[in-house]
Coordinates of C-alpha atoms and ligand atoms in Angstrom, one line a residue:
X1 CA -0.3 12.3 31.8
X2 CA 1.6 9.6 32.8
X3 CA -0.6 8.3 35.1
X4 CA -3.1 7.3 32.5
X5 CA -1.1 6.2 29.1
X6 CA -1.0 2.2 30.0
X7 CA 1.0 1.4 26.8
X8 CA 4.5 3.2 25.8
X9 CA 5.3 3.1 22.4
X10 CA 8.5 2.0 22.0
X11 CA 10.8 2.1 19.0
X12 CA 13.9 0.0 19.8
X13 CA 16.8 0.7 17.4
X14 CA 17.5 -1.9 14.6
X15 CA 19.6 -2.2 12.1
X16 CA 19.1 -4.2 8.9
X17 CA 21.5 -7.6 8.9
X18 CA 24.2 -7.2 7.2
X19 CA 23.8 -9.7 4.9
X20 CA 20.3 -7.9 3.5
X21 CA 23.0 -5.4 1.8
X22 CA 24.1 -8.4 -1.3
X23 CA 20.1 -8.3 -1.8
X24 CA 20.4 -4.8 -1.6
X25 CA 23.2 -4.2 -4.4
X26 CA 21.4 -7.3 -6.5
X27 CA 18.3 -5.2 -6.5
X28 CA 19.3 -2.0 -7.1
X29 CA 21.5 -3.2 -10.5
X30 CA 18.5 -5.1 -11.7
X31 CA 16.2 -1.9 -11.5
X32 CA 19.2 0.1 -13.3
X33 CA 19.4 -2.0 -15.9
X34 CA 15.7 -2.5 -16.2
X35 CA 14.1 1.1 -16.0
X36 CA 16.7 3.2 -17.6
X37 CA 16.2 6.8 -18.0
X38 CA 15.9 8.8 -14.5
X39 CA 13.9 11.1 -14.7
X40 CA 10.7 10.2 -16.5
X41 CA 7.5 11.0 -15.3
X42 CA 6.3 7.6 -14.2
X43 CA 9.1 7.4 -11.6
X44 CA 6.7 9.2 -9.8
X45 CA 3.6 7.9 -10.0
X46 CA 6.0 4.4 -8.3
X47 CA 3.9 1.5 -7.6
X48 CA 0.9 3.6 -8.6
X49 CA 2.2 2.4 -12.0
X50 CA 1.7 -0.8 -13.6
X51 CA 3.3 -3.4 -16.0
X52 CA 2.6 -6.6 -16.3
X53 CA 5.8 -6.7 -17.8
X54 CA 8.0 -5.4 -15.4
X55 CA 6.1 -7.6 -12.5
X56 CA 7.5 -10.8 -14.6
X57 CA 10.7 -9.8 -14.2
X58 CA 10.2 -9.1 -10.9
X59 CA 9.2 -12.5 -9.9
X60 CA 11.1 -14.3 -12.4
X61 CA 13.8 -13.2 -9.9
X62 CA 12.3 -14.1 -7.1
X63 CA 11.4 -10.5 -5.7
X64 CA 7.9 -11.2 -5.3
X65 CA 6.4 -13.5 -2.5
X66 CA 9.8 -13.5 -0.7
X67 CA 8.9 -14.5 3.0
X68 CA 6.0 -17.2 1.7
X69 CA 7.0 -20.7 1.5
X70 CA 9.3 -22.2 -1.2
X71 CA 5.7 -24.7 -1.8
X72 CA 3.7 -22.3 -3.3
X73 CA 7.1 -21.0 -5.5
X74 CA 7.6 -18.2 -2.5
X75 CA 11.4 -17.3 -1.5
X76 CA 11.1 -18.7 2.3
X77 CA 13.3 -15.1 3.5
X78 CA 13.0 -12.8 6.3
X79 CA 10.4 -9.7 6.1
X80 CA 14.0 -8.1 6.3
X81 CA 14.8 -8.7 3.1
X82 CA 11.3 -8.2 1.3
X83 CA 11.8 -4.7 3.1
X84 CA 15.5 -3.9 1.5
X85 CA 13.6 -4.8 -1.8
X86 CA 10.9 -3.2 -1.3
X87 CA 12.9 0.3 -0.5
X88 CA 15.0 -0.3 -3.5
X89 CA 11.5 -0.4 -5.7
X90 CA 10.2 2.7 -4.2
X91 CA 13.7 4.7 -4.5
X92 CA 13.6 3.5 -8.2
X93 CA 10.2 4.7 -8.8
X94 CA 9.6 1.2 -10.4
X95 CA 6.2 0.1 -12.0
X96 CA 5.3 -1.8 -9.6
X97 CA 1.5 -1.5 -9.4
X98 CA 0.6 -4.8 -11.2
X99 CA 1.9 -6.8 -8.5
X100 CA 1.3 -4.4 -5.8
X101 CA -1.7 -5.4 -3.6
X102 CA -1.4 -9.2 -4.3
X103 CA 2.6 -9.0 -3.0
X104 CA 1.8 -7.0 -0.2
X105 CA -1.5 -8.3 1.3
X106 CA -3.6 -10.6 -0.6
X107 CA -1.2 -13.5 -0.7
X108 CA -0.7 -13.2 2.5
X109 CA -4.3 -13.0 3.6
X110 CA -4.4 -16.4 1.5
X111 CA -1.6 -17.6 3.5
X112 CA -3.2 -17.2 6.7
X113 CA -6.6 -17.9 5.5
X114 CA -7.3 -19.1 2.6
X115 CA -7.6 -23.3 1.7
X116 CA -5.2 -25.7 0.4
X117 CA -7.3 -25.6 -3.0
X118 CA -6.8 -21.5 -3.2
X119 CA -3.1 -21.3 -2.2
X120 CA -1.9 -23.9 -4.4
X121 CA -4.3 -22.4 -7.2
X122 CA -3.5 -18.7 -7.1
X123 CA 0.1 -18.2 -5.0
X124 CA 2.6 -19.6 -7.6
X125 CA 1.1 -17.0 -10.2
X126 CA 1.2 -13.9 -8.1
X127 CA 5.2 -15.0 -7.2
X128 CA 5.8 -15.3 -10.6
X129 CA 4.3 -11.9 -11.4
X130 CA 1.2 -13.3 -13.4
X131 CA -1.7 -12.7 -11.2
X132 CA -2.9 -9.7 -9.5
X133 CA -5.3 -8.6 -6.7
X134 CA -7.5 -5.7 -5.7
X135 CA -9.3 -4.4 -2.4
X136 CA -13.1 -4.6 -2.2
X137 CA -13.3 -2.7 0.8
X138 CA -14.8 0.2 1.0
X139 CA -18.2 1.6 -0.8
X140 CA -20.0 4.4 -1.3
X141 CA -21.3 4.8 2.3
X142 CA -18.6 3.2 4.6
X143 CA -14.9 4.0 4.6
X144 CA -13.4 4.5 7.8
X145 CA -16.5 3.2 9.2
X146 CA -15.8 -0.3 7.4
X147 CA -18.1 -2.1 9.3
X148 CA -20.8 -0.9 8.2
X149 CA -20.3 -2.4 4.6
X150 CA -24.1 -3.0 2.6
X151 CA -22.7 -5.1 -0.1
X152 CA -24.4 -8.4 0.9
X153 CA -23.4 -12.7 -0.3
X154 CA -26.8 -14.6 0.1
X155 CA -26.1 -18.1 0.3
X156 CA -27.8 -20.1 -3.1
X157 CA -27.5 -23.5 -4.2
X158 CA -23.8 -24.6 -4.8
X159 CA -22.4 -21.1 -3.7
X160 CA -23.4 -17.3 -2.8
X161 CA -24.8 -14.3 -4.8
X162 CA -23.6 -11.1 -4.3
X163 CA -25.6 -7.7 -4.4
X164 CA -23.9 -4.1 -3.8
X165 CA -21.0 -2.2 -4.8
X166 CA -17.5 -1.2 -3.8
X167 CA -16.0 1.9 -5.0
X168 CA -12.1 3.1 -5.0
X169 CA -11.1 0.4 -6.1
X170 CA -7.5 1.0 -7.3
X171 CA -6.3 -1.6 -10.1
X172 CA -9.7 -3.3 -10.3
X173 CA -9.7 -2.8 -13.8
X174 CA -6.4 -4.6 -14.7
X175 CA -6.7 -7.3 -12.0
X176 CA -7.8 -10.6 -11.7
X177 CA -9.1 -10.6 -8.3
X178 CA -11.0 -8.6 -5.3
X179 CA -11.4 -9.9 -1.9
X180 CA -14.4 -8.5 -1.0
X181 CA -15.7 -7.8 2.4
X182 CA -19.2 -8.2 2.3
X183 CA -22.5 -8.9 4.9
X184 CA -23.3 -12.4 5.0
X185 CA -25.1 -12.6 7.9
X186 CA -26.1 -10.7 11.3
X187 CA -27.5 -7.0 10.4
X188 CA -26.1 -3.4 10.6
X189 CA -26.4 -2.8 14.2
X190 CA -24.4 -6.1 15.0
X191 CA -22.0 -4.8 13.2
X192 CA -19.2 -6.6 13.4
X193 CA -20.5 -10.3 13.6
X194 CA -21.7 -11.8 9.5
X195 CA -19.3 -10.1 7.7
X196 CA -16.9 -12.4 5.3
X197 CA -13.8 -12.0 2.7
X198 CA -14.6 -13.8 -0.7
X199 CA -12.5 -14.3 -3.6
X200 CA -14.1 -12.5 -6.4
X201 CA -13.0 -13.4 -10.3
X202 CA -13.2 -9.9 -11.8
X203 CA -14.7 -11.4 -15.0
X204 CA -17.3 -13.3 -12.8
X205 CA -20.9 -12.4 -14.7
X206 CA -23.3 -9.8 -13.0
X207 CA -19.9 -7.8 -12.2
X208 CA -19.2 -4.3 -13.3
X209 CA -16.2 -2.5 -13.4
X210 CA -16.7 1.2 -14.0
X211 CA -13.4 3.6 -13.9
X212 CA -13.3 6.9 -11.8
X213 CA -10.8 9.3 -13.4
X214 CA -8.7 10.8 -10.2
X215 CA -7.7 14.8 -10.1
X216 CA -4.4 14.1 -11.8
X217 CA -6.7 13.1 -15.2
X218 CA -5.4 9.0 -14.4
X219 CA -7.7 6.3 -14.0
X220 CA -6.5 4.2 -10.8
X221 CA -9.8 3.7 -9.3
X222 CA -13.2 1.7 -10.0
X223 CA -16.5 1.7 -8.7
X224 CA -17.1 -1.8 -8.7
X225 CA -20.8 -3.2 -8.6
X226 CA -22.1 -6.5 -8.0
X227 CA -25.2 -7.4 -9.5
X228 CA -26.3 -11.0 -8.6
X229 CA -23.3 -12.0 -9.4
X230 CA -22.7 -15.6 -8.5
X231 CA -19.3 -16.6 -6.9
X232 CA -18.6 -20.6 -5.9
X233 CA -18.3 -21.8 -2.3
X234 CA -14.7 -22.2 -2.9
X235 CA -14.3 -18.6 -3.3
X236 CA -15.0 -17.9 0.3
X237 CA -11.4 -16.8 2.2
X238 CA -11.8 -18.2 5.6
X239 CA -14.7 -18.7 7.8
X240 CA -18.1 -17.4 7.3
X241 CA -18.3 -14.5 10.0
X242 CA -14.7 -14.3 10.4
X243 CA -14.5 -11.5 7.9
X244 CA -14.1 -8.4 10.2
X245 CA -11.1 -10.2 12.0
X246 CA -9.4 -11.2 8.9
X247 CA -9.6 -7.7 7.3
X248 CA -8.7 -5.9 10.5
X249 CA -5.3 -8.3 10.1
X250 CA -5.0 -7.1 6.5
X251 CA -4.9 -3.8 7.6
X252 CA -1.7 -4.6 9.2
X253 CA 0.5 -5.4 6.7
X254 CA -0.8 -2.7 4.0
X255 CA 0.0 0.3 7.0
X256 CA 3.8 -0.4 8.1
X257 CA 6.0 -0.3 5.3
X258 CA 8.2 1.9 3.5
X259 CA 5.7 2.8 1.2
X260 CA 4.5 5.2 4.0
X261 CA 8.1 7.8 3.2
X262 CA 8.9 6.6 -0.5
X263 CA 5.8 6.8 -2.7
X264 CA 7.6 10.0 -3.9
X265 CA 11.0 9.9 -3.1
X266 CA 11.8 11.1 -6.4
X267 CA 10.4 14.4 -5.8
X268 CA 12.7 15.0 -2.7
X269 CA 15.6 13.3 -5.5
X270 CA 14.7 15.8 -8.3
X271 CA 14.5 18.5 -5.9
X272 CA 17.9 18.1 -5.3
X273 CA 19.1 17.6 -8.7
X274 CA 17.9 21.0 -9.5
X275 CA 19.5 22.7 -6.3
X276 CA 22.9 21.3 -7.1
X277 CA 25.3 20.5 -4.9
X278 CA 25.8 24.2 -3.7
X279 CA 22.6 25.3 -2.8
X280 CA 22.5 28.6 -0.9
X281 CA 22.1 28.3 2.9
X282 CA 18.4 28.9 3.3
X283 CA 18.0 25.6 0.9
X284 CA 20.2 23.7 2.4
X285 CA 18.3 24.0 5.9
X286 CA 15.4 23.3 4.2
X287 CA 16.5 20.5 2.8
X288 CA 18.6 19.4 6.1
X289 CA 15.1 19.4 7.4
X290 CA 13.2 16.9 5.0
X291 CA 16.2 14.6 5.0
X292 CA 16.1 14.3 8.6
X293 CA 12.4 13.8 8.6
X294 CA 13.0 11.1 6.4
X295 CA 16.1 9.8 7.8
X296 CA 13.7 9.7 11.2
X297 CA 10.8 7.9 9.4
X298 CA 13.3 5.7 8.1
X299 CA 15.0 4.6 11.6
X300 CA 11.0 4.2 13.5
X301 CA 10.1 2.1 10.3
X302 CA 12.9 -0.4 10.7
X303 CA 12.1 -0.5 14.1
X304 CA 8.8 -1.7 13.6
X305 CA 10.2 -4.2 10.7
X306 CA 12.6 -5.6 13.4
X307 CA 9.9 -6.1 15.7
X308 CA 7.4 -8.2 13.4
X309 CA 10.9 -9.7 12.3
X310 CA 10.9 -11.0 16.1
X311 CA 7.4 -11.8 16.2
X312 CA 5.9 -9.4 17.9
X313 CA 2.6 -6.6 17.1
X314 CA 3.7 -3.1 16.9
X315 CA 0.5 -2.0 15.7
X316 CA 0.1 1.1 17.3
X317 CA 4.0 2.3 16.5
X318 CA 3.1 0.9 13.1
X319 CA 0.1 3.6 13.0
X320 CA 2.2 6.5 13.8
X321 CA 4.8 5.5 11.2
X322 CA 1.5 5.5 8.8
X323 CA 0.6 8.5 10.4
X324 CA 4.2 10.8 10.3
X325 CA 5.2 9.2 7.0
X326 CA 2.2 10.3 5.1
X327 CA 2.1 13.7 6.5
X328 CA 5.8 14.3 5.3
X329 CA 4.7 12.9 1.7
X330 CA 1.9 15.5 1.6
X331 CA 4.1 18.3 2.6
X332 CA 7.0 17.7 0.4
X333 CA 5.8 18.4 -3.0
X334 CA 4.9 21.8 -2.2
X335 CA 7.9 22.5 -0.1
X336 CA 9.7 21.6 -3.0
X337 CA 7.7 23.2 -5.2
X338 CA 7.9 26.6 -3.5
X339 CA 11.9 25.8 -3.2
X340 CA 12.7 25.0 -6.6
X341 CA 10.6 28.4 -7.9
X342 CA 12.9 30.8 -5.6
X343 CA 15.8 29.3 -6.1
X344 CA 16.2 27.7 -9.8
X345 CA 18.6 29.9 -11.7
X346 CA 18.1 27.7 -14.9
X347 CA 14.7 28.4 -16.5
X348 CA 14.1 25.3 -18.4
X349 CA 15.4 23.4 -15.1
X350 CA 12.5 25.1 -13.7
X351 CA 9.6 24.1 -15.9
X352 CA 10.9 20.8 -16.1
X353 CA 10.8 20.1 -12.5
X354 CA 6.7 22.0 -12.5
X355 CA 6.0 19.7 -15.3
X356 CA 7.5 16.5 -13.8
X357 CA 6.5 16.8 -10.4
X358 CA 2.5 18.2 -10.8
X359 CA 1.8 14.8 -10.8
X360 CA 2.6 14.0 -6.9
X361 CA 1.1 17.4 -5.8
X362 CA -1.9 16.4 -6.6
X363 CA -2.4 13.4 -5.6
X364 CA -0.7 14.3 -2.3
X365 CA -3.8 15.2 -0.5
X366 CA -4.7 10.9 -0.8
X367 CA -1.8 9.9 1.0
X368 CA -3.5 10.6 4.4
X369 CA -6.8 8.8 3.0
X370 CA -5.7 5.7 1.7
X371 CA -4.7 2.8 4.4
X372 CA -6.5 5.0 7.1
X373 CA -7.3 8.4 7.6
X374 CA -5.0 10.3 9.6
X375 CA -7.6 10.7 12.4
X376 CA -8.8 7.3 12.3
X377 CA -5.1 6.1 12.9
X378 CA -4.9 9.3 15.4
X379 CA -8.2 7.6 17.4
X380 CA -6.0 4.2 17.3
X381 CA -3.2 5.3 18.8
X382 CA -4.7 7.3 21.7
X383 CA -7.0 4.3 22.5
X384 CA -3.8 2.5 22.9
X385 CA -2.1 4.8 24.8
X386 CA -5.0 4.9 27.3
X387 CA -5.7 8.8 26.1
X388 CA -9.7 7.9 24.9
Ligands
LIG1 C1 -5.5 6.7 -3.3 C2 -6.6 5.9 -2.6 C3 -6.7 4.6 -2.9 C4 -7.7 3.8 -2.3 N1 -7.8 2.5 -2.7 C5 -8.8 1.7 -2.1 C6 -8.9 0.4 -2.5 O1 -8.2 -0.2 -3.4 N2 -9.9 -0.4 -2.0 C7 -10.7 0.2 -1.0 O2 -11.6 -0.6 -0.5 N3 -10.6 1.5 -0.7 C8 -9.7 2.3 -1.2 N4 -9.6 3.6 -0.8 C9 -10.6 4.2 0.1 C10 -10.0 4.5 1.4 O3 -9.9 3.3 2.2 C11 -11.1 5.4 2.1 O4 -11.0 6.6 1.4 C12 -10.7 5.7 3.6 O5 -10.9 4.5 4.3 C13 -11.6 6.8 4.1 O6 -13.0 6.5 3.9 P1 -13.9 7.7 3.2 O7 -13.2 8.1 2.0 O8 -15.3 7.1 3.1 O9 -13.9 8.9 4.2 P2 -14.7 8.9 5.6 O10 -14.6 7.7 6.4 O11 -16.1 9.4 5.3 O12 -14.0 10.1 6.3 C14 -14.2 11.5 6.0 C15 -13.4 12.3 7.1 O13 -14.0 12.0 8.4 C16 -12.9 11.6 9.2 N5 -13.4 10.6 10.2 C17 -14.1 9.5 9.8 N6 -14.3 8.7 10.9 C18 -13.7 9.4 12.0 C19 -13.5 9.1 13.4 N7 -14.0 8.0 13.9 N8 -12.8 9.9 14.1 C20 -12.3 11.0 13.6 N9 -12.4 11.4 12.3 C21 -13.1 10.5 11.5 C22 -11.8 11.1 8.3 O14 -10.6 11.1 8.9 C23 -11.9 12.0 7.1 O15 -11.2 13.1 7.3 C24 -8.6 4.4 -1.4 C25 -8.5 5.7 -1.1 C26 -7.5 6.5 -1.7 C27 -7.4 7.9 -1.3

């Protein structure tokens, strides 16, 4: 075996600087004061939620944009301390959804890629919480197979026209923007040459937003269909062509983060409330066993923050962190499920956890879907390790 893995993953132990802890106690006293009552049902549903309102506040205190430069109204900080805030969000169960996507990877992808014209345009309103992005990725025939995307930008006078349509869309339908990977050149079998990122205006004519209700009854995604809908040159991100490598990129940043363990913390934290602090001793291994899963997921995720801290790729321990975080998040509602139903003695304690917490079992089985399938990131990591 060893003989043939030419790559070791390797998960140095970091610690978060001390001085990320004032951040810390800042951020956690703002989300008190501004989500009070612990135990409602949209604590679970975390950044799957959305308020406009909430994401104001958020980047009127400067909790959005955090790493980007202080030119386009960022916060000019380490990824260290976008990552305390971003763990204090998800332990909260905040509404974050609004801001979500455009926080986490479209204003970056603009960073990196975009023009002078687009970053000074658009980057000041997604700090400030204002202006809000979805991803135009995959459609109703490619998905982990992304480059074989049909949706198609022919070039016309003064711009492009785009035919096709994207589906799963989440938050298309109270966002301002996709970036939409679509064909603009080369064919199918060259598959990943001709493909580019555009800038799409949601309320650009000849584009349809349509919702698709999910198994919890919610409408997060859209099937989103372009009919010659005309965008502007300006609304290309990047190169023409370049598209494959600048989504590949954009992959990176939406599969490492905490999100991967804390989408629904709160299950794991109601759990607990219901067990007390004396649980009897076949609970308390059980739960012994989930914290240190956590605890684990926790210490191989900083690891990989402290490594992109210092400039380097962990791509490939970023993919097992995807991998071994969302595997735990599927697993836990129904471990707790199962828990909480032997071993509530309080009836109405009970129904109340049932009621609060059908919401993450079933959308559970997504977690492993969304970012990359499991096996996808499975196939990544054994290509790096040599093993295929
Ligand atoms: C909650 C949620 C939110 C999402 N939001 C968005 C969004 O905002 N924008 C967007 O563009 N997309 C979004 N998606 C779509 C998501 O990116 C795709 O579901 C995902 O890429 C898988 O594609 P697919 O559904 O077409 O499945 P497929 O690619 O058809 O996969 C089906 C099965 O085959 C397996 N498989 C496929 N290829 C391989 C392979 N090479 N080796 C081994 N096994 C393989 C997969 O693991 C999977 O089990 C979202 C999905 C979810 C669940």
């Amino acid at each position: 075996m060893t003989a043939i893995v030419s790559e070791r993953l390797d998960y140095p132990p970091f610690r978060l600087p001390a001085e990320t802890e004032a951040l810390r106690s800042e951020v956690r006293a703002f989300l008190t004061a501004e989500i009070p009552g612990d135990r409602s049902e949209d604590r679970f549903k975390s950044w799957n939620t959305a308020s406009p309102e909430f994401s104001r506040k958020m980047g009127a205190k400067g909790y959005i944009g955090v790493t980007w430069p202080k030119e386009y109204g960022g916060g000019e900080r380490s990824f260290l301390h976008r990552y305390v805030i971003t763990e204090e969000v998800l332990a909260a169960g905040a509404p974050a959804g609004s801001h979500w996507v455009a926080d986490r990877q479209s204003g970056p992808q603009l960073l990196r890629f975009g023009s002078e014209e687009q970053r000074q345009e658009i980057l000041p309103r997604i700090v400030k919480g204002e202006c809000y992005f979805c991803i135009g990725m995959s459609e109703p025939d490619s998905g982990s197979d992304l480059a074989s995307v049909r949706t198609r930008a022919d070039q016309v006078n003064g711009g492009w026209r785009i035919n096709g349509t994207k589906v799963w869309t989440s938050g298309a339908h109270r966002s301002h923007y996709c970036i939409a990977l679509v064909r603009t050149s080369g064919t199918r079998e060259n598959r990943h040459v001709g493909l580019s990122q555009f800038i799409v205006d949601l309320k650009s004519p000849g584009l349809t937003i349509r919702p698709i209700i999910n198994l919890a009854g919610r409408h997060d995604w859209n099937e989103v269909t372009f009919t010659d809908c005309f965008v502007p040159d300006s609304a290309l991100l990047g190169s023409e062509g370049d598209g494959w490598m600048q989504v590949t990129s954009e992959l990176a940043y939406e599969r490492s983060g905490p999100e991967r363990f804390l989408q629904n913390y709160h299950v794991l934290k109601e759990l607990l409330r219901v067990l007390g602090r004396q649980p009897g001793p076949r609970a308390a291994e059980i739960v012994g066993r989930l914290a240190a899963r956590l605890w684990t997921l926790r210490q191989m995720s900083l690891s990989v923050a402290g490594m992109l801290e210092a400039g380097k790729a962990p791509a490939t321990e970023a993919a097992l962190v995807k991998d071994l975080g969302t595997i735990f998040q599927q697993e836990l509602p129904e471990i707790a499920r199962v828990l909480v139903e032997s071993e509530a003695t309080d009836e109405a304690d009970l129904a109340d956890f049932l009621d609060t917490a059908q919401y993450s079992s079933m959308v559970a089985p997504s977690y492993t879907l969304q970012g990359g399938t499991t096996q996808v990131l499975r196939g990544i990591v054994a290509r790096a390790l040599g093993l295929r």
